[in-house]
PDB file of C-alpha atoms and ligand atoms in Angstrom:
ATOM      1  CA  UNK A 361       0.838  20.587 -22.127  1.00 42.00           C
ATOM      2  CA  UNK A 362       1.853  17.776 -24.309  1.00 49.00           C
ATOM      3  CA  UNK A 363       4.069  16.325 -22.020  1.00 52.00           C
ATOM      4  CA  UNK A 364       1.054  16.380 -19.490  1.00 51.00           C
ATOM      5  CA  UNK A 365      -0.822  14.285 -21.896  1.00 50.00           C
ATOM      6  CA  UNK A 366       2.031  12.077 -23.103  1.00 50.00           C
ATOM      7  CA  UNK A 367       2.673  11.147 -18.976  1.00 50.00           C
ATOM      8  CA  UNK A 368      -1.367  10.873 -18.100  1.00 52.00           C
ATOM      9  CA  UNK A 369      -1.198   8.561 -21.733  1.00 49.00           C
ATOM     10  CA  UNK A 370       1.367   6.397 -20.532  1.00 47.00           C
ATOM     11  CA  UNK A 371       0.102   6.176 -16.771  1.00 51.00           C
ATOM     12  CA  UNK A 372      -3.161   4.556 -18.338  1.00 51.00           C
ATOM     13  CA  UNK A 373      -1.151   2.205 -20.531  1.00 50.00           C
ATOM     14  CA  UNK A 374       0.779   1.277 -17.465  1.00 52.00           C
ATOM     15  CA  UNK A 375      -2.148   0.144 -15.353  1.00 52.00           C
ATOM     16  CA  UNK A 376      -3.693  -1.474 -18.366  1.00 54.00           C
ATOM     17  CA  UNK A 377      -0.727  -3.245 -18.923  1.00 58.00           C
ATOM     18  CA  UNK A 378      -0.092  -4.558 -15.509  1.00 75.00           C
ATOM     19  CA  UNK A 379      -0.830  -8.433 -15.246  1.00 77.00           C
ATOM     20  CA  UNK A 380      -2.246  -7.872 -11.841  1.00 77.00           C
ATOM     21  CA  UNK A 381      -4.861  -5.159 -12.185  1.00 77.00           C
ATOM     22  CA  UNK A 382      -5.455  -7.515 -15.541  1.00 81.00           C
ATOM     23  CA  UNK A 383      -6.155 -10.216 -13.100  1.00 79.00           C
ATOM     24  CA  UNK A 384      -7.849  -8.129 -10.249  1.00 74.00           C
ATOM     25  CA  UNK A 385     -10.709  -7.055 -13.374  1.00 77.00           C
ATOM     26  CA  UNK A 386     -11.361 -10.815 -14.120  1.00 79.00           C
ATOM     27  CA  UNK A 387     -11.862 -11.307 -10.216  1.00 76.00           C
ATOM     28  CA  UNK A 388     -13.927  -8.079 -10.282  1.00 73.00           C
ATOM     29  CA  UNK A 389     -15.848  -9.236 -12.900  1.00 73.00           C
ATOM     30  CA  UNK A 390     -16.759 -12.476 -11.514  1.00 73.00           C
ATOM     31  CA  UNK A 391     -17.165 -11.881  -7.870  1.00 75.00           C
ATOM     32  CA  UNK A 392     -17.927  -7.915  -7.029  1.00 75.00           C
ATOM     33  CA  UNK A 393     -19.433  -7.181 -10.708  1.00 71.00           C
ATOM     34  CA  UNK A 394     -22.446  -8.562 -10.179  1.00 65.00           C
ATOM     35  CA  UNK A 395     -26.142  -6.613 -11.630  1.00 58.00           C
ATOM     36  CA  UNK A 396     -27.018  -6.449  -7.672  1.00 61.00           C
ATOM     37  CA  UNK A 397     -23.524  -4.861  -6.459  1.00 71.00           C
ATOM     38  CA  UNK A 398     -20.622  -2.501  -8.313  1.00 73.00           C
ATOM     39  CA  UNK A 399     -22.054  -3.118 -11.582  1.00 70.00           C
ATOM     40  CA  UNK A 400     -19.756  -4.075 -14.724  1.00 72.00           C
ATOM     41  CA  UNK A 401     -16.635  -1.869 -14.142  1.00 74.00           C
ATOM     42  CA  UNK A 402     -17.552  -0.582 -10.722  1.00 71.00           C
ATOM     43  CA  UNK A 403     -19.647   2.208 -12.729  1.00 69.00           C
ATOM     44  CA  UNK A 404     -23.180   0.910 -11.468  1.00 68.00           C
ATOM     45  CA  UNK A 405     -25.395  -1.364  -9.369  1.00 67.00           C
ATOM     46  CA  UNK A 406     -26.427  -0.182  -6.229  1.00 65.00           C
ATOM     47  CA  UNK A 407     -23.578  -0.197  -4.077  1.00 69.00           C
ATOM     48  CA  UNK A 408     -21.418   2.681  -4.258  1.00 68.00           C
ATOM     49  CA  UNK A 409     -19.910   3.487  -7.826  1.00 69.00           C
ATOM     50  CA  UNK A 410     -16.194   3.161  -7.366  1.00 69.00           C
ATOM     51  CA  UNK A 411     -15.299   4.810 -10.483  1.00 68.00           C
ATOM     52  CA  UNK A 412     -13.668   8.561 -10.677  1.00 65.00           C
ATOM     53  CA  UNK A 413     -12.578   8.365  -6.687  1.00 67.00           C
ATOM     54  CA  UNK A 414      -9.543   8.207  -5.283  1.00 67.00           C
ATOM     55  CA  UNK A 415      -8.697   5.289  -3.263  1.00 70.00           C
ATOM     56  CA  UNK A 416      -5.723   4.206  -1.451  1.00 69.00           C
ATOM     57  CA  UNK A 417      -4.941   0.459  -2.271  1.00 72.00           C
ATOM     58  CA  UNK A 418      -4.560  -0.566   1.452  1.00 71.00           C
ATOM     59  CA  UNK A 419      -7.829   0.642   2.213  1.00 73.00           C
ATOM     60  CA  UNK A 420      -9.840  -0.744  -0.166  1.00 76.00           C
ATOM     61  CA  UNK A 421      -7.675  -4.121  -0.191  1.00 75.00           C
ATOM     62  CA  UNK A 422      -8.863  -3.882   4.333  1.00 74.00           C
ATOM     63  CA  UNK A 423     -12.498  -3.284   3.031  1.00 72.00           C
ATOM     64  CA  UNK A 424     -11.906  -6.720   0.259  1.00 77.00           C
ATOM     65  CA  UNK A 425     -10.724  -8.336   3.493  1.00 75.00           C
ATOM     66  CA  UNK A 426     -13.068  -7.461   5.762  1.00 76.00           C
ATOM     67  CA  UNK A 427     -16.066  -6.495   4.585  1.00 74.00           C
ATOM     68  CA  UNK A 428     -17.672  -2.910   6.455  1.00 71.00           C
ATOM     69  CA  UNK A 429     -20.050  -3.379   9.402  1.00 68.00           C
ATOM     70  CA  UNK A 430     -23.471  -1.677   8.970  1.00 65.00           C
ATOM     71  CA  UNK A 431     -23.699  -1.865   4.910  1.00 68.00           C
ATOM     72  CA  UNK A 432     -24.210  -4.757   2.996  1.00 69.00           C
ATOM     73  CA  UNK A 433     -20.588  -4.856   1.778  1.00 72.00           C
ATOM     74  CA  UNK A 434     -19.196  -8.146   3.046  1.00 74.00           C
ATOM     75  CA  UNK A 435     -15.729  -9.488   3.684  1.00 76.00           C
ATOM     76  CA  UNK A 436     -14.197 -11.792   1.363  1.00 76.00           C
ATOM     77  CA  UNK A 437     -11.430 -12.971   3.286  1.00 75.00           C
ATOM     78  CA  UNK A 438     -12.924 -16.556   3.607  1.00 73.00           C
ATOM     79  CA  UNK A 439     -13.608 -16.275  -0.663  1.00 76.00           C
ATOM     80  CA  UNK A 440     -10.875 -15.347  -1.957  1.00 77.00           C
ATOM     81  CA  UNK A 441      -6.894 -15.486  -1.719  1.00 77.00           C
ATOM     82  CA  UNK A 442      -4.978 -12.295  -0.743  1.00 75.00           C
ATOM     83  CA  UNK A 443      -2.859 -11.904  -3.856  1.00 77.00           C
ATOM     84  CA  UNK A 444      -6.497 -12.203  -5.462  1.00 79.00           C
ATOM     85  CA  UNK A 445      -7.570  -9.277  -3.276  1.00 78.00           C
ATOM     86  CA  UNK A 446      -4.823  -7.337  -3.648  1.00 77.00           C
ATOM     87  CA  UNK A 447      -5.427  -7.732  -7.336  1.00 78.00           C
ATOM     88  CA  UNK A 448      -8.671  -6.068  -6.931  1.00 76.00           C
ATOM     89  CA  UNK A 449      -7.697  -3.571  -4.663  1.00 77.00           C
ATOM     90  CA  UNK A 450      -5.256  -2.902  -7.621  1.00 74.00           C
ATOM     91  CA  UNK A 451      -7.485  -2.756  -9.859  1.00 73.00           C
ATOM     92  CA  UNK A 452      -9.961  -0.519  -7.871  1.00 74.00           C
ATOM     93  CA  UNK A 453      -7.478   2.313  -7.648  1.00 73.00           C
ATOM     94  CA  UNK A 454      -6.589   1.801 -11.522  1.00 72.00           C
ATOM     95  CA  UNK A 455     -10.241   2.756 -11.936  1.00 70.00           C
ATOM     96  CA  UNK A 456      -9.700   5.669  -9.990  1.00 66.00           C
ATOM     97  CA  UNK A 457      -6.997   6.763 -13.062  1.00 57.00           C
ATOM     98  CA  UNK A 458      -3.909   8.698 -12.294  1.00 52.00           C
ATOM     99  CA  UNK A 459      -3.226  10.441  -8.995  1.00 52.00           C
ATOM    100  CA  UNK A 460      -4.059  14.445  -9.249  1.00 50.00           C
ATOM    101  CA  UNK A 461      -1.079  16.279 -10.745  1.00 48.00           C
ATOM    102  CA  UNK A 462       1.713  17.555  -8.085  1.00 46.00           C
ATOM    103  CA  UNK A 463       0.935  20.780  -8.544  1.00 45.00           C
ATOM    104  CA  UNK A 464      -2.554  20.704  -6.758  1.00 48.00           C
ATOM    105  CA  UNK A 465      -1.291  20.099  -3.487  1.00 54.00           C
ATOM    106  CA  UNK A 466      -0.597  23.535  -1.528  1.00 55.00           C
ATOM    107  CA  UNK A 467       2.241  23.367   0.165  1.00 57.00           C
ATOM    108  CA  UNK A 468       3.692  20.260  -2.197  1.00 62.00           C
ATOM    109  CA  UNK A 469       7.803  20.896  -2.399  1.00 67.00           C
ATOM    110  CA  UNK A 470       9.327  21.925  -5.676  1.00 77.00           C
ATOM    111  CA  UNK A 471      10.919  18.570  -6.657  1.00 83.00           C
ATOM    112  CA  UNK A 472      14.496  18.942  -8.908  1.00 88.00           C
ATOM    113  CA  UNK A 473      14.623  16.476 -11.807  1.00 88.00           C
ATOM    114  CA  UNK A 474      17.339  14.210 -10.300  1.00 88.00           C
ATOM    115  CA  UNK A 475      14.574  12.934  -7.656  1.00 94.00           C
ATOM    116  CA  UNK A 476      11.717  13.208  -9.488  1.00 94.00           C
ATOM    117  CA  UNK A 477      12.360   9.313 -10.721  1.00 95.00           C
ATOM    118  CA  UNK A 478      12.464   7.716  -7.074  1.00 96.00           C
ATOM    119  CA  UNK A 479      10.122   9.533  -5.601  1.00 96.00           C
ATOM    120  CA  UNK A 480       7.403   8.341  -8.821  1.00 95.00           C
ATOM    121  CA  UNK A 481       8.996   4.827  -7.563  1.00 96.00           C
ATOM    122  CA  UNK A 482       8.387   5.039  -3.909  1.00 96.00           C
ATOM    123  CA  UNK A 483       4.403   5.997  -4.532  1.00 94.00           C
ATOM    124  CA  UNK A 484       4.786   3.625  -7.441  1.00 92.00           C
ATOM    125  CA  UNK A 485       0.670   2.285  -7.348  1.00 83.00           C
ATOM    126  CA  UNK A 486       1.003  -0.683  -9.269  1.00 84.00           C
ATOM    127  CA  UNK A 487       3.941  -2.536  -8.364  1.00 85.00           C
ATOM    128  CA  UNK A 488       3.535  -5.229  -5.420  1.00 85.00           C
ATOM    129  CA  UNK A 489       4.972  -3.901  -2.086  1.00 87.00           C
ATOM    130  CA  UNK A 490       5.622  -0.346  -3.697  1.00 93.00           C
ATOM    131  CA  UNK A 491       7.301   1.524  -0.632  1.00 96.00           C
ATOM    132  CA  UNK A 492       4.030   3.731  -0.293  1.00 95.00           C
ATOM    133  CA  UNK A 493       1.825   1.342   0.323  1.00 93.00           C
ATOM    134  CA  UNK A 494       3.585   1.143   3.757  1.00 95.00           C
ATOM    135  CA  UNK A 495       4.818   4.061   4.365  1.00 96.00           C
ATOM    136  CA  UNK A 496       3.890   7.781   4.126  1.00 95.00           C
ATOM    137  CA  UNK A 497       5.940  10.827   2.964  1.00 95.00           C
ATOM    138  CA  UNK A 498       4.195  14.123   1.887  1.00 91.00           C
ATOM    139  CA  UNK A 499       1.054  13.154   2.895  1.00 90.00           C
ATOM    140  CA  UNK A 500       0.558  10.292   0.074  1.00 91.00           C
ATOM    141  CA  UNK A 501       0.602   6.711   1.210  1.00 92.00           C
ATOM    142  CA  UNK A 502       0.444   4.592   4.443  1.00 91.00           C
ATOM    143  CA  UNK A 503       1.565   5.347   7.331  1.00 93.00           C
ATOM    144  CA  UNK A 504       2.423   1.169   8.495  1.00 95.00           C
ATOM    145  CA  UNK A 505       6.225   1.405   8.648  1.00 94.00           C
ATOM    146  CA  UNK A 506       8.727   4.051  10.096  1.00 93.00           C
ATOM    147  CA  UNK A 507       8.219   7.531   9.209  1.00 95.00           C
ATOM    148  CA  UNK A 508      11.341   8.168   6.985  1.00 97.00           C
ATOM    149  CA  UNK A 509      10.836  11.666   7.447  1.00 95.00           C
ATOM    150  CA  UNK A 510      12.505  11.792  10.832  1.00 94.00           C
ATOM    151  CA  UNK A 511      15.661   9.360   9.691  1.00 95.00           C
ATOM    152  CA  UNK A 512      18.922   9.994   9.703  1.00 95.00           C
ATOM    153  CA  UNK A 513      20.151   9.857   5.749  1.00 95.00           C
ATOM    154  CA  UNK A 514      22.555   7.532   5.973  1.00 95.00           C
ATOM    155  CA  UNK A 515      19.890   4.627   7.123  1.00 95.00           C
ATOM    156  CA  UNK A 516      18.650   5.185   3.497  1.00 96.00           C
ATOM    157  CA  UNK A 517      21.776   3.835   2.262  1.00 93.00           C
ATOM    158  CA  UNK A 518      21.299  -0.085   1.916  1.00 94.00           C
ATOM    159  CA  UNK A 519      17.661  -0.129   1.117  1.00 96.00           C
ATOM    160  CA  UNK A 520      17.600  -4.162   0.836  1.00 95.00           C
ATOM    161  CA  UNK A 521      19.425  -4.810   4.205  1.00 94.00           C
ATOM    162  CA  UNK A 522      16.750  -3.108   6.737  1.00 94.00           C
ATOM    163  CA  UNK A 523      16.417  -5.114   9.884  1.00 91.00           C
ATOM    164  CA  UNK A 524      12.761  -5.753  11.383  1.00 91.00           C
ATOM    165  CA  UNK A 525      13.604  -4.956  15.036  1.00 93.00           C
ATOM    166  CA  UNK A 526       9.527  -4.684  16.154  1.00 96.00           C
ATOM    167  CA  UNK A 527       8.306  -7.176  14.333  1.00 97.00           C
ATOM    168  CA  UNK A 528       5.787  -9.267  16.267  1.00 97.00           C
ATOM    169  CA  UNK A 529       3.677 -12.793  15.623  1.00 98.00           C
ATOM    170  CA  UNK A 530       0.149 -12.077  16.872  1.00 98.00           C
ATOM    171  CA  UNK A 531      -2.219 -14.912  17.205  1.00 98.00           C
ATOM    172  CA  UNK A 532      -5.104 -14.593  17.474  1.00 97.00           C
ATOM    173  CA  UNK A 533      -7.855 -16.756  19.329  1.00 95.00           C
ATOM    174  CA  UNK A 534      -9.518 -19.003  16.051  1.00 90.00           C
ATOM    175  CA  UNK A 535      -7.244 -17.670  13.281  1.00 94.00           C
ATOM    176  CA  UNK A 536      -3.854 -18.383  12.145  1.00 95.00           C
ATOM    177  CA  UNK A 537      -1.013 -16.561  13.400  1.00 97.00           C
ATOM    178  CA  UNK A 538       0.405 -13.612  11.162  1.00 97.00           C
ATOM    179  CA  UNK A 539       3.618 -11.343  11.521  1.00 97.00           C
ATOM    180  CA  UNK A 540       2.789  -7.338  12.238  1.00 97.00           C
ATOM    181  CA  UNK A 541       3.734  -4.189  14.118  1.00 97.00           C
ATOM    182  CA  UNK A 542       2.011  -3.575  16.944  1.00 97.00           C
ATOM    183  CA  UNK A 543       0.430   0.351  16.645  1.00 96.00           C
ATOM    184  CA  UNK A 544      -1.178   0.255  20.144  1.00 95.00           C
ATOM    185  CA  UNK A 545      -1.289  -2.600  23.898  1.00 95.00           C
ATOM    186  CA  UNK A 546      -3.706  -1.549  26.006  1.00 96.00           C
ATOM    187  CA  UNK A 547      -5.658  -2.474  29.271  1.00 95.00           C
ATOM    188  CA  UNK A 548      -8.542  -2.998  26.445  1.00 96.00           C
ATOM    189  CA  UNK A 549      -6.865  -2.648  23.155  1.00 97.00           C
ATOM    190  CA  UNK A 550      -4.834  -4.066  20.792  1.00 97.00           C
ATOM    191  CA  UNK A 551      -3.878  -2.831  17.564  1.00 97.00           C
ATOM    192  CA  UNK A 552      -1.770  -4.105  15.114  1.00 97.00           C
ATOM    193  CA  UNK A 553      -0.620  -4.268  11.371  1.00 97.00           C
ATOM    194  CA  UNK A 554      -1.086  -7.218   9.215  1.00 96.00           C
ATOM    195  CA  UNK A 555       2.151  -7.615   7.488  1.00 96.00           C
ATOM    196  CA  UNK A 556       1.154 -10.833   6.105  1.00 93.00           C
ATOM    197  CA  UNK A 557      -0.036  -9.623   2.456  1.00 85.00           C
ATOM    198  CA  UNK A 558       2.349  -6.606   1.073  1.00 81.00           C
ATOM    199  CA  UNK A 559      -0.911  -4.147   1.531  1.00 87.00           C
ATOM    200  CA  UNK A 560      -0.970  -4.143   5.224  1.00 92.00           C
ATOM    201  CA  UNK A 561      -3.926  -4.041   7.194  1.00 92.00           C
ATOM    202  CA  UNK A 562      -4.923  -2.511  10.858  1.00 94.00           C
ATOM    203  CA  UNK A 563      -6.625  -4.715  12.989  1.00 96.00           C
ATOM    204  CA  UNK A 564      -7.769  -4.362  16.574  1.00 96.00           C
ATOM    205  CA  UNK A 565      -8.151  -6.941  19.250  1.00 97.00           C
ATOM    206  CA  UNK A 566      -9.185  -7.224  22.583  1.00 96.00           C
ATOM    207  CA  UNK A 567      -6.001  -8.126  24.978  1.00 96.00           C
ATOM    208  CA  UNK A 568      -7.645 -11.520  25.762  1.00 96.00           C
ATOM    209  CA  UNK A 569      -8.547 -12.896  21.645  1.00 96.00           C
ATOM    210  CA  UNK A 570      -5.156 -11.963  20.320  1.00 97.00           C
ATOM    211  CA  UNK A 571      -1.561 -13.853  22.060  1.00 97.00           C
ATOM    212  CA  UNK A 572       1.893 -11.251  21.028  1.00 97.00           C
ATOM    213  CA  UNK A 573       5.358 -12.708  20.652  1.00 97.00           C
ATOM    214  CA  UNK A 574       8.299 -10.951  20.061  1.00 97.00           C
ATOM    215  CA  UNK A 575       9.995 -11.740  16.296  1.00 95.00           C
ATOM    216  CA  UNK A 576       7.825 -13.450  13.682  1.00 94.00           C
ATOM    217  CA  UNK A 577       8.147 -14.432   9.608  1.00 92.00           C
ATOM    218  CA  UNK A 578       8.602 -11.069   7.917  1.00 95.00           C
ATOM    219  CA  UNK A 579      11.570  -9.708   6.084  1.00 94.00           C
ATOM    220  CA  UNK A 580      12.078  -6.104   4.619  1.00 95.00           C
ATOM    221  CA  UNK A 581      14.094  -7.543   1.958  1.00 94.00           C
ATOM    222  CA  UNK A 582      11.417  -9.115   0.465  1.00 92.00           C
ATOM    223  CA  UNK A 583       9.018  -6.797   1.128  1.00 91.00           C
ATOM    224  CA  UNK A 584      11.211  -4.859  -1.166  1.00 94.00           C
ATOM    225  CA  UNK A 585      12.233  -7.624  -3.781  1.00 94.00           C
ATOM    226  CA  UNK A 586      10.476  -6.342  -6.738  1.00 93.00           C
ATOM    227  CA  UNK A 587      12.443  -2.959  -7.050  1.00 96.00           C
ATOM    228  CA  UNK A 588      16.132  -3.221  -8.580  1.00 96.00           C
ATOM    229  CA  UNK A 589      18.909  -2.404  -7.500  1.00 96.00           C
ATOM    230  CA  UNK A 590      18.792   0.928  -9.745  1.00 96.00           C
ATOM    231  CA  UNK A 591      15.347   1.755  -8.951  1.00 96.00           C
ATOM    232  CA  UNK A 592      16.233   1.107  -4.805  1.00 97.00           C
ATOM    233  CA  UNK A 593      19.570   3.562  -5.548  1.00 96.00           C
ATOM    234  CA  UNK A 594      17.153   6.660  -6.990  1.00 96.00           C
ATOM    235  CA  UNK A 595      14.798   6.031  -4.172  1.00 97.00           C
ATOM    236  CA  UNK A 596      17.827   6.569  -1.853  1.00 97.00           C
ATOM    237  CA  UNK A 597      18.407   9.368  -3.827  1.00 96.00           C
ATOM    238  CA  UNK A 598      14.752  10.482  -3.139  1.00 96.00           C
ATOM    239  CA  UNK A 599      14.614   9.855   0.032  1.00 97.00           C
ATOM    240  CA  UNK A 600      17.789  11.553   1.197  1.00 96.00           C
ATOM    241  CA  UNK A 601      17.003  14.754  -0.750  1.00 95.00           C
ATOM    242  CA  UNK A 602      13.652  14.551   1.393  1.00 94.00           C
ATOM    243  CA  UNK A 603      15.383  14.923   4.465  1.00 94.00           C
ATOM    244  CA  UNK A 604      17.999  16.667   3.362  1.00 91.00           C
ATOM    245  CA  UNK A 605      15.837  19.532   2.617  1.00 88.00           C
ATOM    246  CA  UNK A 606      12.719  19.108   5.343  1.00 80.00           C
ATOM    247  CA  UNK A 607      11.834  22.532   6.467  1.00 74.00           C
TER     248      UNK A 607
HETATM  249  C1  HEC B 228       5.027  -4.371   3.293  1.00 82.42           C
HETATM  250  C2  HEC B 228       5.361  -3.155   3.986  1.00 82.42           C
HETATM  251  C3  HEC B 228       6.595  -2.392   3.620  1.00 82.42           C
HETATM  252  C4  HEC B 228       7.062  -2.044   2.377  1.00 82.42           C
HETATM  253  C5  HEC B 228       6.488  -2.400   1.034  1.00 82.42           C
HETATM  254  C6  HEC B 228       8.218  -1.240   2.593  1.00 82.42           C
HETATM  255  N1  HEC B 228       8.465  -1.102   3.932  1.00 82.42           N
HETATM  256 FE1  HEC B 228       9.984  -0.089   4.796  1.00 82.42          FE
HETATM  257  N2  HEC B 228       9.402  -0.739   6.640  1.00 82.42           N
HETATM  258  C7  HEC B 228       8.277  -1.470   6.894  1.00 82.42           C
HETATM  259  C8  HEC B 228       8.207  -1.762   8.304  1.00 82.42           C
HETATM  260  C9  HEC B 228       7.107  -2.568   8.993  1.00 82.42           C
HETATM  261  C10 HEC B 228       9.344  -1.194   8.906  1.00 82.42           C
HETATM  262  C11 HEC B 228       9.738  -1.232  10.375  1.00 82.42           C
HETATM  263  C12 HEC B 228      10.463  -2.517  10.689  1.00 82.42           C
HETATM  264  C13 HEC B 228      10.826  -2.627  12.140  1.00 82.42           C
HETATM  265  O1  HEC B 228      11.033  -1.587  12.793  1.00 82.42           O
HETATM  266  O2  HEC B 228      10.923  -3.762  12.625  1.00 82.42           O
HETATM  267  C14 HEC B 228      10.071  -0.547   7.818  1.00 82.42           C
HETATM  268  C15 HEC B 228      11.286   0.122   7.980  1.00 82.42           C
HETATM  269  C16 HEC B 228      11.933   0.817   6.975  1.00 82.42           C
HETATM  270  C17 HEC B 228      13.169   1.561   7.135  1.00 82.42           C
HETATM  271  C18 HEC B 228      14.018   1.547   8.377  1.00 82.42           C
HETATM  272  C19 HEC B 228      13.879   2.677   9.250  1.00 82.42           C
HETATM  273  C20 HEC B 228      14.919   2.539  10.367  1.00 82.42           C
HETATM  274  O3  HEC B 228      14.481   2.382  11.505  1.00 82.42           O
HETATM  275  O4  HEC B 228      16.126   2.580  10.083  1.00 82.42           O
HETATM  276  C21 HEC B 228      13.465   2.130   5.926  1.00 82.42           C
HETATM  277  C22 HEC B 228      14.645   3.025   5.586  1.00 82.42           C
HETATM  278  C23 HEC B 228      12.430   1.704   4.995  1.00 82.42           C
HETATM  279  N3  HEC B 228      11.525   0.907   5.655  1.00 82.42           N
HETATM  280  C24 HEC B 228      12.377   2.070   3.652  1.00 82.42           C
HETATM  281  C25 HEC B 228      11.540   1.478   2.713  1.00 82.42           C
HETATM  282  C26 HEC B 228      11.622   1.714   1.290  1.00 82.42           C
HETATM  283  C27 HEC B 228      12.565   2.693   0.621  1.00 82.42           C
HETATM  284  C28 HEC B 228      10.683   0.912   0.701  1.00 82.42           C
HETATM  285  C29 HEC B 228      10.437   0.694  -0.793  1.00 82.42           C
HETATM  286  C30 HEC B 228      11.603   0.349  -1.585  1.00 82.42           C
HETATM  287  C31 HEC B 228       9.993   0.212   1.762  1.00 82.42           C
HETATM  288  N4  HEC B 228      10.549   0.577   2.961  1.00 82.42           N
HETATM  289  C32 HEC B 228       8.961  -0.688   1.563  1.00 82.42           C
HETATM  290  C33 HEC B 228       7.353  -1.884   5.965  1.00 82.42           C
HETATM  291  C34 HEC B 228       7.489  -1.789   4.594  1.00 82.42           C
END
């Protein structure tokens, strides 16, 4: 029990701590705070309260972005910078506090103590480009990159050297260009990811607003470049016991 409270404890001093949810509650304050919307600490106003719900930082960094048709929430994109909207989306899901306990989850694996370290880095919330915020493993993250799941362990092994083989530079008609993974090309669709903030977003297209080329300006390695080279070694170590021991 007390190491329950001792590891909730310290997950609240983390995101306290963190200079960018720090920053992303200044930008809050100032820009979503105000009497009309979210109300001082997202507790009030008369938009949604956004405290005591569990967000995923990707989504609610797309909604920053974008705004959501048919509500009065608008998109920001033309306001603000995207590290300053990834700040808030930070600090969004830091009012959301810490992720339910393991346990919870039917059907979540029994994780051994050697692991139990990479995996808590691979979902880490608060770090920029935390693995989970592109890709999803035990149904907790985004699902933007590869599905690990179905890999090989060995391709785990040199987590800074990962080649971006689909990486495309989509264009579209009034807007700069940006690098992203195409999801879907359709007769009438397309749909692509937004690699160019670390919290990816989905956007869709018609075929005629949006030009694809093959390659564009995106690197895993620095997607990546915040993690050590201890911290990328247990998520290797995470990541291989994962497949390792899929059922
Ligand atoms: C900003 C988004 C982003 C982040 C953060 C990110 N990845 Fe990826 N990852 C991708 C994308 C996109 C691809 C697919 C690249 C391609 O196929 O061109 C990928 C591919 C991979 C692959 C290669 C799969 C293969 O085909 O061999 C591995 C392994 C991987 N990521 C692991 C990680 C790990 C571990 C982390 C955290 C340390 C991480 N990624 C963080 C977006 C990301």
């Amino acid at each position: 029990m007390r190491r329950v409270a001792w590891a909730l404890l310290s997950a609240t001093l983390l995101r306290a701590e963190s200079p960018q949810v720090k920053r992303g509650a200044e930008i809050f304050r100032t820009t979503c705070s105000v009497a009309y919307c979210h109300g001082a600490n997202g507790t009030a106003g008369r938009a949604p309260q956004l405290t005591g719900r569990a967000f995923k930082a990707g989504d609610v960094f797309a909604l920053v972005m974008y705004g959501r048709a048919g509500t009065s929430m608008p998109g920001f994109a033309k306001q603000l910078k995207s590290e300053d909207v990834e700040a808030v989306a930070q600090y969004v899901v830091s009012l959301s506090g810490p992720a339910p306990a393991e346990a919870a989850k039917p059907g979540a694996r029994e994780i051994p103590a050697s692991v139990r370290e990479g995996k808590a880095l691979f979902f880490d919330a608060v770090r920029m480009g935390g693995c989970g915020k592109c890709h999803e493993l035990e149904e907790r993250g985004s699902a933007v990159g590869t599905d690990l799941s179905t890999l090989a362990p060995e391709r785990f092994r040199n987590l800074r050297a990962i080649p971006a083989t689909r990486i495309v530079t989509a264009k579209p008609a009034d807007e700069e260009p940006f690098p992203g993974l195409i999801v879907e090309q359709s007769a009438d669709t397309v749909r692509v990811h937004d690699l160019s903030s670390s919290l990816p977003v989905l956007r869709t297209f018609q075929p005629a607003q949006v030009h694809i080329t093959p390659g564009g300006a995106w690197s895993h390695a620095d997607a990546v470049q915040n993690y050590s080279d201890a911290e990328l070694e247990a998520i290797s170590g995470y990541l291989v016991w994962l497949v390792q021991t899929k059922p």
